[in-house]
Coordinates of C-alpha atoms in Angstrom, one line a residue:
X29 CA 6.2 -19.2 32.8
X30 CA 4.8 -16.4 31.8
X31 CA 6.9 -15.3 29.1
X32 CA 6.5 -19.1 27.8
X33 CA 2.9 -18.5 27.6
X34 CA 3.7 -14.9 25.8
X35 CA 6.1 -16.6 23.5
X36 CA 3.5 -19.2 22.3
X37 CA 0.7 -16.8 21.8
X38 CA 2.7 -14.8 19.4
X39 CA 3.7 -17.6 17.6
X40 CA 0.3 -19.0 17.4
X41 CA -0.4 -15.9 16.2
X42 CA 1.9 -15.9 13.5
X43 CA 1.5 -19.2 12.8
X44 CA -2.4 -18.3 12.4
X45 CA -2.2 -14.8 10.5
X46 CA 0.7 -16.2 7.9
X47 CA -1.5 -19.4 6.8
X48 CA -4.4 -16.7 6.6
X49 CA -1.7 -14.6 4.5
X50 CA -0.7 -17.9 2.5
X51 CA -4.5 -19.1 1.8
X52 CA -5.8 -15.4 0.4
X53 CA -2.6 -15.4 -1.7
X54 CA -3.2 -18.7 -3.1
X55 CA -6.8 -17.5 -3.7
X56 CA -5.6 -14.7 -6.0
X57 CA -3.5 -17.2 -7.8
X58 CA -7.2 -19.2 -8.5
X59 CA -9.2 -16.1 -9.1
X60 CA -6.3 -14.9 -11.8
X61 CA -6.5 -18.3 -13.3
X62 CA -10.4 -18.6 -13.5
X63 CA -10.0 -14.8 -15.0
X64 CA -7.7 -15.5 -17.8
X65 CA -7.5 -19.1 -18.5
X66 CA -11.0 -20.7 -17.5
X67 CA -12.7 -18.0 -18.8
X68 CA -11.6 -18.5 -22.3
X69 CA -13.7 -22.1 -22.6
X70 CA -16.6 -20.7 -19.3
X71 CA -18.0 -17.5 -20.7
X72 CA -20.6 -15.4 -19.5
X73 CA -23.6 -15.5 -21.6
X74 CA -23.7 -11.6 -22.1
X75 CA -27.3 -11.5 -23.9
X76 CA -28.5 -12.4 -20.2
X77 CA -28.3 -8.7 -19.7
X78 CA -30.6 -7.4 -22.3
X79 CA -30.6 -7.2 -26.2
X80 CA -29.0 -4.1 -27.2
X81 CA -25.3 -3.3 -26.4
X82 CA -24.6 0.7 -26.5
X83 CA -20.5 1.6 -27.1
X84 CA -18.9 5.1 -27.2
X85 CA -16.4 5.9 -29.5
X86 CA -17.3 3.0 -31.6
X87 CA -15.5 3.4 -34.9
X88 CA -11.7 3.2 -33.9
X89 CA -9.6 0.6 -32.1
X90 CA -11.0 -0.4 -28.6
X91 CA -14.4 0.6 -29.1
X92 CA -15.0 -0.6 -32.3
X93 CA -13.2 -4.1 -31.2
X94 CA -16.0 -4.5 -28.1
X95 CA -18.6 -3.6 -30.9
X96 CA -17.5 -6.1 -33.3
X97 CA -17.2 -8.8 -30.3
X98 CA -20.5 -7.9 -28.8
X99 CA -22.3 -8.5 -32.2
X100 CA -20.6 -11.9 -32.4
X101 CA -21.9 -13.0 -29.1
X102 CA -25.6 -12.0 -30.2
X103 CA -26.2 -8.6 -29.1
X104 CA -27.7 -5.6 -31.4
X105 CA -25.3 -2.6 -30.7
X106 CA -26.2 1.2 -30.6
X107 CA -22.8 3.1 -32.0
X108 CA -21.9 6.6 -31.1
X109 CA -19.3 8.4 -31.8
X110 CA -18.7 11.7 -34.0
X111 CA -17.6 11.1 -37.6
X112 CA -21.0 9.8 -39.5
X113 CA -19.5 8.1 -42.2
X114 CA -17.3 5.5 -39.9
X115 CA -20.4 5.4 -37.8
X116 CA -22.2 4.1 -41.1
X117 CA -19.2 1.4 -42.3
X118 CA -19.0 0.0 -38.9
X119 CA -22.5 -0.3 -38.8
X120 CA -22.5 -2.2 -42.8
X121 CA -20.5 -4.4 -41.3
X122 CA -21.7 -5.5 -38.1
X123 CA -25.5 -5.8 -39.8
X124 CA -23.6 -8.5 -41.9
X125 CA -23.8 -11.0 -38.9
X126 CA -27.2 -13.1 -39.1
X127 CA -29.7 -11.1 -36.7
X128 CA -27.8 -8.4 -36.1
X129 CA -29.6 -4.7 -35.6
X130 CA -27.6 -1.8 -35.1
X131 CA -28.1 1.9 -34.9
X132 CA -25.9 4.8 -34.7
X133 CA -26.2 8.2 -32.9
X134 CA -23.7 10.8 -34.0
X135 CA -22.0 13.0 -31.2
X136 CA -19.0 14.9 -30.3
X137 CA -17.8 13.8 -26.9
X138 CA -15.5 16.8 -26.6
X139 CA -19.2 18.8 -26.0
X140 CA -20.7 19.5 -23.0
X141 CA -23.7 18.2 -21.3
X142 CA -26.0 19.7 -24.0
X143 CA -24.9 16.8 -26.2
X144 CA -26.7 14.3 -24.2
X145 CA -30.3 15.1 -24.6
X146 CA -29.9 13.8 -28.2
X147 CA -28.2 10.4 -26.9
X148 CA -30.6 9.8 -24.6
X149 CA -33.6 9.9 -27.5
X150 CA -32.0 8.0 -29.5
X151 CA -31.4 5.2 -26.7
X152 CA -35.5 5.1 -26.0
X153 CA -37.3 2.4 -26.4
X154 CA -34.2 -0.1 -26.1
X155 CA -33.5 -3.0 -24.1
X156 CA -30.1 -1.8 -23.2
X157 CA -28.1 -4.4 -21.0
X158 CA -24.8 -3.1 -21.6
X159 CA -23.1 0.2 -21.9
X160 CA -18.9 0.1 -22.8
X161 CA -17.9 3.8 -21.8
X162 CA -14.6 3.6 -24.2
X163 CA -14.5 7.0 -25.7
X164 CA -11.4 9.0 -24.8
X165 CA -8.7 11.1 -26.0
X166 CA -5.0 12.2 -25.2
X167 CA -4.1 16.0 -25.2
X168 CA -2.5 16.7 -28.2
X169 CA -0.1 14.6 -30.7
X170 CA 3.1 14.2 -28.0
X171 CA 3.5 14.5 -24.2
X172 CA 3.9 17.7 -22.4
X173 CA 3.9 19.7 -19.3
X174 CA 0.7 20.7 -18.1
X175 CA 1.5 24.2 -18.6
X176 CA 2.9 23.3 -22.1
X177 CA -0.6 21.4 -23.8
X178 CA -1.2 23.4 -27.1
X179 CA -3.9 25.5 -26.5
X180 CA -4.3 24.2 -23.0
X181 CA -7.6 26.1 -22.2
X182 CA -9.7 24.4 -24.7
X183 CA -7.4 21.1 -24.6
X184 CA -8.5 20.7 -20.7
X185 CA -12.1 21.2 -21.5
X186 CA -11.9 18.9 -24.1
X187 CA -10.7 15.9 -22.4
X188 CA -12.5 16.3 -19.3
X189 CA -15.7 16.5 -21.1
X190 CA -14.6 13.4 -23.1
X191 CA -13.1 11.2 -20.6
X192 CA -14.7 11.8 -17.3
X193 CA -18.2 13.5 -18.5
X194 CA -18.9 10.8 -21.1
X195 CA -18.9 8.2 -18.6
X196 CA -21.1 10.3 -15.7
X197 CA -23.5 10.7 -18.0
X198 CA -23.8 7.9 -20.2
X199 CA -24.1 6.0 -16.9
X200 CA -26.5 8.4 -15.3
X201 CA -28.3 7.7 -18.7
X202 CA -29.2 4.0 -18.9
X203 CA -28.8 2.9 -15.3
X204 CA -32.2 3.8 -14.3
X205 CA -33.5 0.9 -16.5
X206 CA -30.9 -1.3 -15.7
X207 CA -32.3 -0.9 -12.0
X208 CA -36.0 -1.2 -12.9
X209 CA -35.2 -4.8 -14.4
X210 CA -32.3 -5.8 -12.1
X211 CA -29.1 -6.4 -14.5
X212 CA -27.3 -4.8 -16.6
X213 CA -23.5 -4.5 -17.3
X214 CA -21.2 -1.3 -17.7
X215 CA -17.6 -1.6 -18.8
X216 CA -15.7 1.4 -18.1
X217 CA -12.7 1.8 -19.9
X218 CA -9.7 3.0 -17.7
X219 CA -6.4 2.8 -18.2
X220 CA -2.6 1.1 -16.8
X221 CA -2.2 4.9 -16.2
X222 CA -5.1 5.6 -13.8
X223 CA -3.2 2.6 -11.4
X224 CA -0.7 5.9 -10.2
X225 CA 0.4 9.5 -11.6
X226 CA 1.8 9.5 -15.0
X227 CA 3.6 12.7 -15.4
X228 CA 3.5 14.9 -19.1
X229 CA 0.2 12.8 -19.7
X230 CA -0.8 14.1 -16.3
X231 CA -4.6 15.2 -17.1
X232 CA -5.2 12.1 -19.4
X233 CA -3.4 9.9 -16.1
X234 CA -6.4 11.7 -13.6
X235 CA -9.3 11.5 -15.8
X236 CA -8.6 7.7 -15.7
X237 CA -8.1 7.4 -12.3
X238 CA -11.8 9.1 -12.0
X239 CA -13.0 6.1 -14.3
X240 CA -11.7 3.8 -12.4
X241 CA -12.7 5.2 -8.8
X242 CA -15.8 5.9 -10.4
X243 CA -16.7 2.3 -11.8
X244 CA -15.9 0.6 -8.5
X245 CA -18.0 3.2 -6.6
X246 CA -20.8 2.7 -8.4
X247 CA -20.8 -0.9 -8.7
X248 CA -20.8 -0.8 -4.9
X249 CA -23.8 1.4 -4.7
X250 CA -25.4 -1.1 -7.5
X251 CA -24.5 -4.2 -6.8
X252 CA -27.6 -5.3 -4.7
X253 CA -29.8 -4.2 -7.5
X254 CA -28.2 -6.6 -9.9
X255 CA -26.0 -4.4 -11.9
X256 CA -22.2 -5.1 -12.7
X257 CA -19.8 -2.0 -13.1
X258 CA -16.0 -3.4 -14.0
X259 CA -13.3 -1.1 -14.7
X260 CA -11.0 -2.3 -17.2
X261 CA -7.1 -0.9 -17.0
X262 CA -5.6 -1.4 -20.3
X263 CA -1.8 -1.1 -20.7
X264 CA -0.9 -0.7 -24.8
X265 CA -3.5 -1.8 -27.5
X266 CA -3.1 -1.2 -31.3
X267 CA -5.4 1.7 -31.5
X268 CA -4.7 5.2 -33.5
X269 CA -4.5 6.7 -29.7
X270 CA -1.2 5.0 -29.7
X271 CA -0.4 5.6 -33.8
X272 CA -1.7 2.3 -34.8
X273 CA 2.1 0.6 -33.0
X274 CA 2.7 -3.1 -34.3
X275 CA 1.2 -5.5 -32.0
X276 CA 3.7 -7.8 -30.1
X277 CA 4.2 -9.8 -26.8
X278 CA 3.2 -6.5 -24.6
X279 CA 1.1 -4.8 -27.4
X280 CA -2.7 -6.3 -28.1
X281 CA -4.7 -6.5 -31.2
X282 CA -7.8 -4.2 -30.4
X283 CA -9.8 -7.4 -31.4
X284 CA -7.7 -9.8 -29.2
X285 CA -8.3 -7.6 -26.5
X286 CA -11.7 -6.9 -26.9
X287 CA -12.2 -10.8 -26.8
X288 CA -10.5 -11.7 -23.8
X289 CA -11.3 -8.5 -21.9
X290 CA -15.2 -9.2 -22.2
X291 CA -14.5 -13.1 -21.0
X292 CA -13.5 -11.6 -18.2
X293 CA -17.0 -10.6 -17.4
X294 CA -18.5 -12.6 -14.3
X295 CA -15.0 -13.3 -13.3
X296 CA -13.7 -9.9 -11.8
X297 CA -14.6 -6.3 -11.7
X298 CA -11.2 -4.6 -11.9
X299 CA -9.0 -5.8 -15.0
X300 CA -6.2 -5.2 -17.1
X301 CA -8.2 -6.7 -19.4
X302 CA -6.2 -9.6 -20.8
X303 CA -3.5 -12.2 -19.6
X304 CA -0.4 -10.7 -21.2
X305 CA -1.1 -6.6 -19.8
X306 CA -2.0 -9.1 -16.3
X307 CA 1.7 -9.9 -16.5
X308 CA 3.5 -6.5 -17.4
X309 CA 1.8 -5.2 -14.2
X310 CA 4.4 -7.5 -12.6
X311 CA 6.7 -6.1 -15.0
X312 CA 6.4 -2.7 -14.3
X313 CA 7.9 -3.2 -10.8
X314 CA 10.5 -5.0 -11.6
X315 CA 12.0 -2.7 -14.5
X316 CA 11.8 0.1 -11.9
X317 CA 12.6 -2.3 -8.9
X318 CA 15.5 -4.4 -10.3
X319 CA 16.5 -3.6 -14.1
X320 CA 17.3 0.6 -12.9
X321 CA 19.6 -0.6 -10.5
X322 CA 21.5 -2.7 -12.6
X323 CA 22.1 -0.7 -15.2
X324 CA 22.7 2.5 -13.0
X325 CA 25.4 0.5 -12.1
X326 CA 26.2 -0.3 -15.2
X327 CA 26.6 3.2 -16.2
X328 CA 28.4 4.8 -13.5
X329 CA 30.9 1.8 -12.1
X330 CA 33.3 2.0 -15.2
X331 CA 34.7 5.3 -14.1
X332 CA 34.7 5.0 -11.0
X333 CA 36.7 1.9 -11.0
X334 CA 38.8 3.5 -13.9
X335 CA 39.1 6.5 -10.3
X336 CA 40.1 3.7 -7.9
X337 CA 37.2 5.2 -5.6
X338 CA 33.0 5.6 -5.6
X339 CA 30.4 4.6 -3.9
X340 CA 27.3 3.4 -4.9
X341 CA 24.3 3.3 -2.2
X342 CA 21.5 1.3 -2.9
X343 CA 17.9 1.7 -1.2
X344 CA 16.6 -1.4 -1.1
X345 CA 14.0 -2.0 2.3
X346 CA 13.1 -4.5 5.7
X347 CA 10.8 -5.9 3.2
X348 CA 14.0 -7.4 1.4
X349 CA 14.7 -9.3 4.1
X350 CA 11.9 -11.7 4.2
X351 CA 9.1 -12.7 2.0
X352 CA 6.5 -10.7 2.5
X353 CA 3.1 -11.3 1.7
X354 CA 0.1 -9.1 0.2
X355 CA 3.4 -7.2 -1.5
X356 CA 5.1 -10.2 -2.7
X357 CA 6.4 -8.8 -6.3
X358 CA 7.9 -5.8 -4.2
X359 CA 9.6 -7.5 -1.9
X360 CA 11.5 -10.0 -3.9
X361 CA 12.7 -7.3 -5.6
X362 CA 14.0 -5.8 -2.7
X363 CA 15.7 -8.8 -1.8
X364 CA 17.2 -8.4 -5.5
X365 CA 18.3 -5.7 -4.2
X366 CA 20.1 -6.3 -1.2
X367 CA 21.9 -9.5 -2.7
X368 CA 22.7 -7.5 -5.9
X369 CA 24.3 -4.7 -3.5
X370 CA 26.1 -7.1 -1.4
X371 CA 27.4 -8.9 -4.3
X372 CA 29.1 -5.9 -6.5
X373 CA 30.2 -4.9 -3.6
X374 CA 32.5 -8.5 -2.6
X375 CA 33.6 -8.2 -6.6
X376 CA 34.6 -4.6 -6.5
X377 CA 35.6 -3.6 -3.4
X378 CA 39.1 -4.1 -4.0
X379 CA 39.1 -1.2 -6.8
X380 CA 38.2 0.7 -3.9
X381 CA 34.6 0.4 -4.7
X382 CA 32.0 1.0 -1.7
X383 CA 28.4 -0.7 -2.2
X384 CA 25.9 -0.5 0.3
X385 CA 22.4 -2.0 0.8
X386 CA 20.1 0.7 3.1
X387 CA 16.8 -1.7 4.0
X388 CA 14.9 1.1 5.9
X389 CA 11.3 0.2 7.5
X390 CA 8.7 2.9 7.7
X391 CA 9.4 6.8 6.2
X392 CA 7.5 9.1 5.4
X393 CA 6.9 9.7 1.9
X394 CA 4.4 9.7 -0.8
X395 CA 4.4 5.8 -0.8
X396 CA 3.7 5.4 2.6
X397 CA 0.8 7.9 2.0
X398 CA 3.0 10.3 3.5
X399 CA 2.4 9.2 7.2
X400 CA 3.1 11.5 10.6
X401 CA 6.7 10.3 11.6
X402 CA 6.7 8.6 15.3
X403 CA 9.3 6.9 16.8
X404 CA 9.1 3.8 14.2
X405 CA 8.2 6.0 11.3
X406 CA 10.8 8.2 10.3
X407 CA 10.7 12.0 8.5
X408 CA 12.6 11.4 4.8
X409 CA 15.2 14.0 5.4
X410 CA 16.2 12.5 9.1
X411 CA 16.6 9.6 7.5
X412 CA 18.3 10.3 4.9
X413 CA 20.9 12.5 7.3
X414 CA 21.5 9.2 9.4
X415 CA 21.6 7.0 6.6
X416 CA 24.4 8.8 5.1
X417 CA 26.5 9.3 8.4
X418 CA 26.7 5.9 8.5
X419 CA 29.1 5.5 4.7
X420 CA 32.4 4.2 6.0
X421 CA 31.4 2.6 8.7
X422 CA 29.0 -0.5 7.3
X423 CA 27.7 -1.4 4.0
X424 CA 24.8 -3.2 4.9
X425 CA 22.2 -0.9 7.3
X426 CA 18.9 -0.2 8.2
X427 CA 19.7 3.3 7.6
X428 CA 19.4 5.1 11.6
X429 CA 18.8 3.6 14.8
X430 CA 15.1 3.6 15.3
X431 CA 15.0 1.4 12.3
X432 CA 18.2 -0.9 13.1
X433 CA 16.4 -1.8 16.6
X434 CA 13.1 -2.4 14.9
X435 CA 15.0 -4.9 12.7
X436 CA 16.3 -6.5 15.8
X437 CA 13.5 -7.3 17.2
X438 CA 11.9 -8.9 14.1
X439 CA 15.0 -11.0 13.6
X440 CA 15.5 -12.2 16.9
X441 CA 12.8 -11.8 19.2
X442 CA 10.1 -13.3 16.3
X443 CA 11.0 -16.5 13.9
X444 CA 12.1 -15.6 10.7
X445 CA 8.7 -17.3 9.3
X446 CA 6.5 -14.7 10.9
X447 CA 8.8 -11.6 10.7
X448 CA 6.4 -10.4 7.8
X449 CA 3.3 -10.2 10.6
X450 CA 4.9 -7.4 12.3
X451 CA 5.1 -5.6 9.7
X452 CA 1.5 -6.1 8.5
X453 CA 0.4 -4.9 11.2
X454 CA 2.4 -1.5 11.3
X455 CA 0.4 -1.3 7.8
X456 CA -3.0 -2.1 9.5
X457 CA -1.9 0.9 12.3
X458 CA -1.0 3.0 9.3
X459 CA -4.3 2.8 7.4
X460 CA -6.3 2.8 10.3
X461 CA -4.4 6.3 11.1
X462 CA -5.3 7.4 7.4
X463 CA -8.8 6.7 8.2
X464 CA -9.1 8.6 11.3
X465 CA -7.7 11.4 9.7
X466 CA -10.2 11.0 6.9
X467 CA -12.8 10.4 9.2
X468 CA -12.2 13.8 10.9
X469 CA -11.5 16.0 8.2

């Protein structure tokens, strides 16, 4: 009786945490619509925020595209930036637009914070409702090792003071007024590559990860006093950062950007800015996910079959199994996997061909957040030893034992429609953990 009455709970339980699951999913489906598609015809009115706009780095690509698009929707714009003459053409031709008032402040970014006494006396006397922080640079005309930037010393300085001082201070600047009259809008521009380490761009990759920690930090702080901070995370836009590239499918016109990013405003305060870089986010994880395993494959199966012999082991994970929500892109990818593995393997195996499909649970590595091993979590390298003692004997494994009964017990002590509950909460017990730790350190 009892375990009847156990049995039920958990699958009430289930039952009750997967339609939660299935309910905040569908929201972010609505909220992703209303950002890219209802926006387009619902706009914010931006003048609500005040009459005068101020955008850094205002002459070239993004910057100038948000100062262009600001004008249109009726706001005066203050430009700053550091070459006076651009300053002065972009200025002709937003003053062209009926109304329109504009101003320019000329500055080099790359300077320290001795530059912003000037900026902040030429903002004075302005109703400033919005502040773009777009000013930014790359290290140099190609990628390199850190070690490797030309003339690294003054390079670093540079790029700091121009991408993560800029946006300290140009928000430390006009957010005092923004408080005194409860609104105002900053749009801090990030990048794809502050979502997670971009190695040979490695500095550029961290100062956008500040912006974007920074914007969502300060909107919390703000928030109650009527000021909106959003953090925009660009993938590729036509801009001379990027050599001026051709626009296509996954590459925006500065001024298509510009538009669609700034109807986002009042929808979200995290973005990529635009429908299509929405997408490619999805993208991302499946060229790594899916489209490296194939054509791995690809590359190495010819000789080997041309050998008679070879093994190919592919890592796919428990989240492969099942659908599993809050991480649904990954785990259909690692169901890709799996089927992928298990399929090349039926074709080939006969050319003496061995393909197997290792769905692991918990290890610990850098994507786990590096998380202290237990006896569900296992170290990398102890997995990886038992994985690989188990080649001849299956080709379909969880990878070492801890794991393989784990994966028993979601399969058939729980019903395959809740498996993925489990699971959430070993995530809940692992940031909870990471918390702790934080808390006490």
């Amino acid at each position: 009786m009892a375990d009847c009455l156990l049995s039920q709970g958990v699958h009430l339980l289930g039952v009750l945490s997967l339609s939660y699951l299935v309910l905040k999913q569908s929201w972010k489906l609505l909220k992703g619509f209303g950002n890219h598609i209802l926006s387009r015809w619902w706009r914010t009115d931006l003048k609500k925020y005040g009459g005068w706009a101020v955008v850094t780095g205002a002459t070239d690509g993004i910057g100038k595209a948000y100062a262009e698009e600001l004008a249109r929707r009726g706001l005066n714009v203050v430009l700053i930036s550091r070459t006076l003459k651009k300053l002065q053409s972009v200025a002709e031709g937003l003053e062209l637009q009926p109304g329109r008032k504009t101003k320019i402040i000329q500055v080099d970014f790359t300077g320290g914070p001795e530059i912003y006494p000037k900026i902040e006396e030429g903002l004075k006397g302005l109703d400033i409702g919005i502040l773009v922080n777009n000013v930014g640079m790359v290290y140099g005309n190609s990628v390199s090792k850190f070690l490797d930037v030309p003339d690294v010393n003054q390079s670093l300085t540079n790029i700091i003071n121009c991408n993560i001082l800029t946006v300290v201070h140009m928000t430390r600047l006009v957010l005092p007024q923004m408080v005194s009259r409860k609104k105002g809008l900053i749009i801090n521009i990030s990048s794809e590559a502050g979502y997670s380490p971009l190695p040979l761009v490695t500095v550029y990759s961290a100062t956008k990860a500040f912006v974007d920690f920074f914007s969502r930090g300060v909107h919390a702080e703000y928030k109650s006093d009527g000021i909106t901070v959003q953090s925009v995370l660009p993938l590729l836009v036509s801009t001379p950062m990027i050599h001026s590239m051709e626009d296509t499918i996954i590459v925006k016109k500065a001024e298509d950007f510009a538009r669609e990013a700034l109807n986002t405003v009042g929808y979200t305060t995290r973005t990529s800015g635009c429908l299509s870089h929405s997408i490619q986010r999805v993208t991302d994880v499946i060229n790594c996910n899916i489209l490296s395993v194939v054509h791995m494959t690809r590359l190495v199966l010819p000789q080997m079959v041309s050998r008679k012999k070879g093994l190919i082991i592919n890592i796919s994970s428990e989240a492969g199994y099942n659908p599993l929500p809050l991480v649904t892109v990954y785990s259909a990818t690692k169901a890709f996997v799996d089927f992928f593995s298990r399929g090349v393997h039926a074709e080939y195996k006969s050319d003496g061909i061995t393909v197997q499909s290792v769905l692991p649970l918990f290890v610990s590595t850098p994507m786990n957040f590096s998380i202290e091993d237990s006896i569900t979590v296992k170290k990398a390298e102890d997995f990886a030893r038992e994985a690989l003692n188990t080649v001849g004997y299956t080709t379909r494994t969880s990878g070492c034992l801890s794991h393989s009964i784990q994966s028993y017990v979601l399969e058939h002590f729980l019903s395959r429609s809740v498996s993925s509950f489990p699971l959430l909460v070993n995530f809940g017990i692992k940031f909870s953990k990471l918390t702790g730790k934080s808390k006490k350190q």
